[in-house]
């Protein structure tokens, strides 16, 4: 199975980790608050007390999924994560960032050889059991490498190829509307 680092262990981030672990994936977790790290360690995740420690605990090529609210916190977290990664590693932004920010971030980290994947994530409280909806945009080779993770999170996922980073988020309102008809209002 695949390995993933998760930064941001609120309801969505923690439940993504739980879903991945249920399917046998190895998860290394980090949050600015130690309590959710301890909780997930008790459930089988590997905790990290810093982004540097997280990167050290991941095997190359490393992938770190950022699940924090859109805005300045995403901006600073992407920069901080990029500083602990190397060429060939990947960053996934699972939040609902503005697509132009994703395009810019993909270019910035791409200059040092880090793949950037924007992956709008919907599913709320139902995602843990039913699966999440993912809107994936990024380099085909990186998305293909991470396919086992995406398929665990979003069962039934089918994708001929991914659009470039920044192209996935504009589909979010349409997907949220579809999700609401299936599971109730989207809560991400």
XYZ file of N, CA, C and O in Angstrom, residues 111-177:
268
model
N 9.345 24.630 -9.953
C 10.685 25.122 -10.282
C 11.786 24.340 -9.562
O 12.918 24.297 -10.028
N 11.457 23.729 -8.415
C 12.434 22.921 -7.683
C 12.130 21.424 -7.811
O 12.671 20.608 -7.074
N 11.228 21.084 -8.741
C 10.959 19.682 -9.043
C 9.948 18.997 -8.159
O 9.841 17.770 -8.167
N 9.181 19.768 -7.389
C 8.126 19.198 -6.542
C 6.818 19.257 -7.317
O 6.463 20.301 -7.868
N 6.107 18.128 -7.371
C 4.802 18.101 -8.038
C 3.754 18.705 -7.113
O 3.763 18.473 -5.899
N 2.824 19.455 -7.691
C 1.733 20.085 -6.935
C 0.418 19.602 -7.510
O 0.189 19.697 -8.718
N -0.418 19.080 -6.641
C -1.720 18.563 -7.052
C -2.788 19.304 -6.270
O -2.757 19.317 -5.030
N -3.707 19.952 -6.974
C -4.840 20.521 -6.253
C -5.947 19.478 -6.269
O -6.191 18.818 -7.277
N -6.546 19.275 -5.128
C -7.492 18.177 -4.975
C -8.630 18.608 -4.067
O -8.664 18.263 -2.875
N -9.553 19.387 -4.623
C -10.718 19.786 -3.853
C -11.408 18.546 -3.315
O -11.611 17.575 -4.031
N -11.725 18.575 -2.029
C -12.239 17.397 -1.337
C -13.591 17.709 -0.706
O -13.714 18.670 0.043
N -14.594 16.901 -1.018
C -15.927 17.030 -0.432
C -16.307 15.708 0.205
O -15.833 14.660 -0.194
N -17.169 15.771 1.165
C -17.642 14.538 1.774
C -18.113 14.721 3.192
O -18.920 13.957 3.700
N -17.569 15.726 3.854
C -18.003 16.032 5.209
C -17.998 14.819 6.123
O -17.151 13.942 6.010
N -18.970 14.766 7.015
C -19.026 13.685 8.004
C -19.331 12.338 7.369
O -19.057 11.301 7.962
N -19.883 12.325 6.163
C -20.214 11.057 5.508
C -19.020 10.445 4.781
O -19.036 9.275 4.425
N -17.995 11.230 4.538
C -16.859 10.770 3.753
C -16.133 9.579 4.332
O -15.659 8.714 3.594
N -16.029 9.501 5.644
C -15.309 8.402 6.272
C -15.896 7.059 5.862
O -15.164 6.137 5.504
N -17.193 6.945 5.890
C -17.837 5.668 5.572
C -18.204 5.506 4.105
O -18.061 4.424 3.546
N -18.664 6.561 3.466
C -19.135 6.463 2.077
C -18.068 6.785 1.043
O -18.230 6.466 -0.120
N -17.039 7.468 1.466
C -16.022 7.937 0.532
C -16.203 9.412 0.261
O -17.268 9.984 0.481
N -15.137 10.029 -0.187
C -15.125 11.456 -0.469
C -15.203 11.679 -1.976
O -14.928 10.778 -2.759
N -15.583 12.880 -2.368
C -15.520 13.298 -3.764
C -14.236 14.097 -3.934
O -13.948 14.978 -3.131
N -13.470 13.772 -4.955
C -12.214 14.456 -5.215
C -12.233 15.104 -6.585
O -12.676 14.490 -7.552
N -11.742 16.329 -6.670
C -11.560 17.039 -7.928
C -10.065 17.240 -8.072
O -9.499 18.107 -7.427
N -9.413 16.399 -8.881
C -7.955 16.299 -8.923
C -7.393 17.026 -10.139
O -7.837 16.798 -11.262
N -6.384 17.862 -9.907
C -5.663 18.517 -10.985
C -4.175 18.491 -10.698
O -3.756 18.841 -9.596
N -3.389 18.045 -11.648
C -1.945 17.999 -11.444
C -1.262 17.183 -12.514
O -1.909 16.671 -13.436
N 0.056 17.034 -12.416
C 0.810 16.276 -13.420
C 0.360 14.819 -13.475
O 0.230 14.158 -12.435
N 0.134 14.310 -14.689
C -0.370 12.940 -14.849
C 0.476 11.903 -14.124
O -0.064 11.018 -13.467
N 1.801 12.003 -14.220
C 2.664 10.991 -13.605
C 2.497 10.979 -12.086
O 2.433 9.915 -11.469
N 2.407 12.151 -11.472
C 2.230 12.227 -10.020
C 0.861 11.708 -9.619
O 0.728 10.959 -8.639
N -0.178 12.095 -10.349
C -1.530 11.631 -10.036
C -1.603 10.113 -10.196
O -2.197 9.425 -9.356
N -0.984 9.587 -11.223
C -0.989 8.140 -11.433
C -0.271 7.417 -10.291
O -0.737 6.398 -9.801
N 0.854 7.958 -9.839
C 1.592 7.358 -8.719
C 0.733 7.319 -7.459
O 0.813 6.391 -6.660
N -0.113 8.324 -7.285
C -0.942 8.436 -6.085
C -2.322 7.807 -6.250
O -3.155 7.897 -5.352
N -2.552 7.164 -7.369
C -3.851 6.558 -7.655
C -4.352 5.636 -6.537
O -5.539 5.688 -6.205
N -3.520 4.801 -5.909
C -4.033 3.953 -4.824
C -4.617 4.762 -3.666
O -5.623 4.369 -3.068
N -4.024 5.905 -3.376
C -4.547 6.771 -2.312
C -5.881 7.369 -2.740
O -6.863 7.338 -2.003
N -5.921 7.914 -3.956
C -7.153 8.526 -4.436
C -8.298 7.515 -4.511
O -9.439 7.830 -4.185
N -8.007 6.295 -4.937
C -9.060 5.274 -5.060
C -9.590 4.824 -3.705
O -10.757 4.469 -3.588
N -8.753 4.837 -2.677
C -9.240 4.530 -1.334
C -10.154 5.634 -0.831
O -11.206 5.373 -0.255
N -9.747 6.868 -1.059
C -10.517 8.003 -0.556
C -11.828 8.163 -1.328
O -12.859 8.473 -0.736
N -11.789 7.938 -2.630
C -12.964 8.133 -3.492
C -13.238 6.848 -4.265
O -12.806 6.706 -5.416
N -13.924 5.882 -3.650
C -14.191 4.632 -4.357
C -14.988 4.883 -5.633
O -15.849 5.750 -5.680
N -14.646 4.144 -6.667
C -15.324 4.320 -7.947
C -14.696 5.408 -8.788
O -15.191 5.720 -9.862
N -13.584 5.978 -8.292
C -12.895 7.033 -9.024
C -12.444 6.517 -10.379
O -11.871 5.452 -10.492
N -12.746 7.278 -11.388
C -12.324 6.943 -12.744
C -11.814 8.207 -13.391
O -12.491 9.228 -13.378
N -10.620 8.154 -13.932
C -10.050 9.349 -14.520
C -9.125 8.949 -15.657
O -8.151 8.241 -15.449
N -9.405 9.391 -16.882
C -8.501 9.098 -17.990
C -7.188 9.851 -17.857
O -6.139 9.319 -18.137
N -7.216 11.097 -17.433
C -6.027 11.883 -17.132
C -6.481 13.089 -16.330
O -7.643 13.486 -16.391
N -5.558 13.648 -15.577
C -5.902 14.785 -14.726
C -5.634 16.090 -15.469
O -4.680 16.185 -16.229
N -6.475 17.094 -15.235
C -6.169 18.414 -15.785
C -4.991 19.003 -15.014
O -4.613 18.483 -13.971
N -4.408 20.098 -15.483
C -3.300 20.705 -14.740
C -3.779 21.283 -13.409
O -4.978 21.504 -13.213
N -2.816 21.525 -12.496
C -3.153 22.136 -11.214
C -3.888 23.437 -11.449
O -3.530 24.221 -12.313
N -4.934 23.658 -10.674
C -5.746 24.859 -10.802
C -7.024 24.636 -11.582
O -7.957 25.417 -11.498
N -7.091 23.528 -12.323
C -8.276 23.267 -13.137
C -9.357 22.516 -12.380
O -10.503 22.494 -12.792
N -9.006 21.900 -11.262
C -9.979 21.071 -10.553
C -10.933 21.884 -9.688
O -12.121 21.598 -9.632
N -10.454 22.898 -9.009
C -11.277 23.640 -8.061
C -12.470 24.336 -8.701
O -13.540 24.359 -8.109
N -12.380 24.913 -9.908
C -13.579 25.542 -10.471
C -14.755 24.580 -10.637
O -15.892 25.013 -10.762
N -14.512 23.268 -10.589
C -15.611 22.310 -10.677
C -16.293 22.096 -9.330
O -17.330 21.464 -9.250
N -15.727 22.624 -8.257
C -16.209 22.381 -6.901
C -17.686 22.720 -6.700
O -18.420 21.913 -6.134
N -18.184 23.888 -7.118
C -19.599 24.187 -6.873
C -20.534 23.159 -7.519
O -21.526 22.757 -6.924
N -20.211 22.720 -8.732
C -21.046 21.731 -9.406
C -21.005 20.403 -8.658
O -22.015 19.763 -8.456
N -19.824 19.997 -8.209
C -19.688 18.740 -7.491
C -20.403 18.807 -6.152
O -21.039 17.850 -5.734
N -20.315 19.941 -5.456
C -20.998 20.080 -4.177
C -22.505 19.941 -4.361
O -23.188 19.331 -3.543
N -23.027 20.487 -5.451
C -24.448 20.363 -5.734
C -24.818 18.900 -5.965
O -25.819 18.410 -5.442
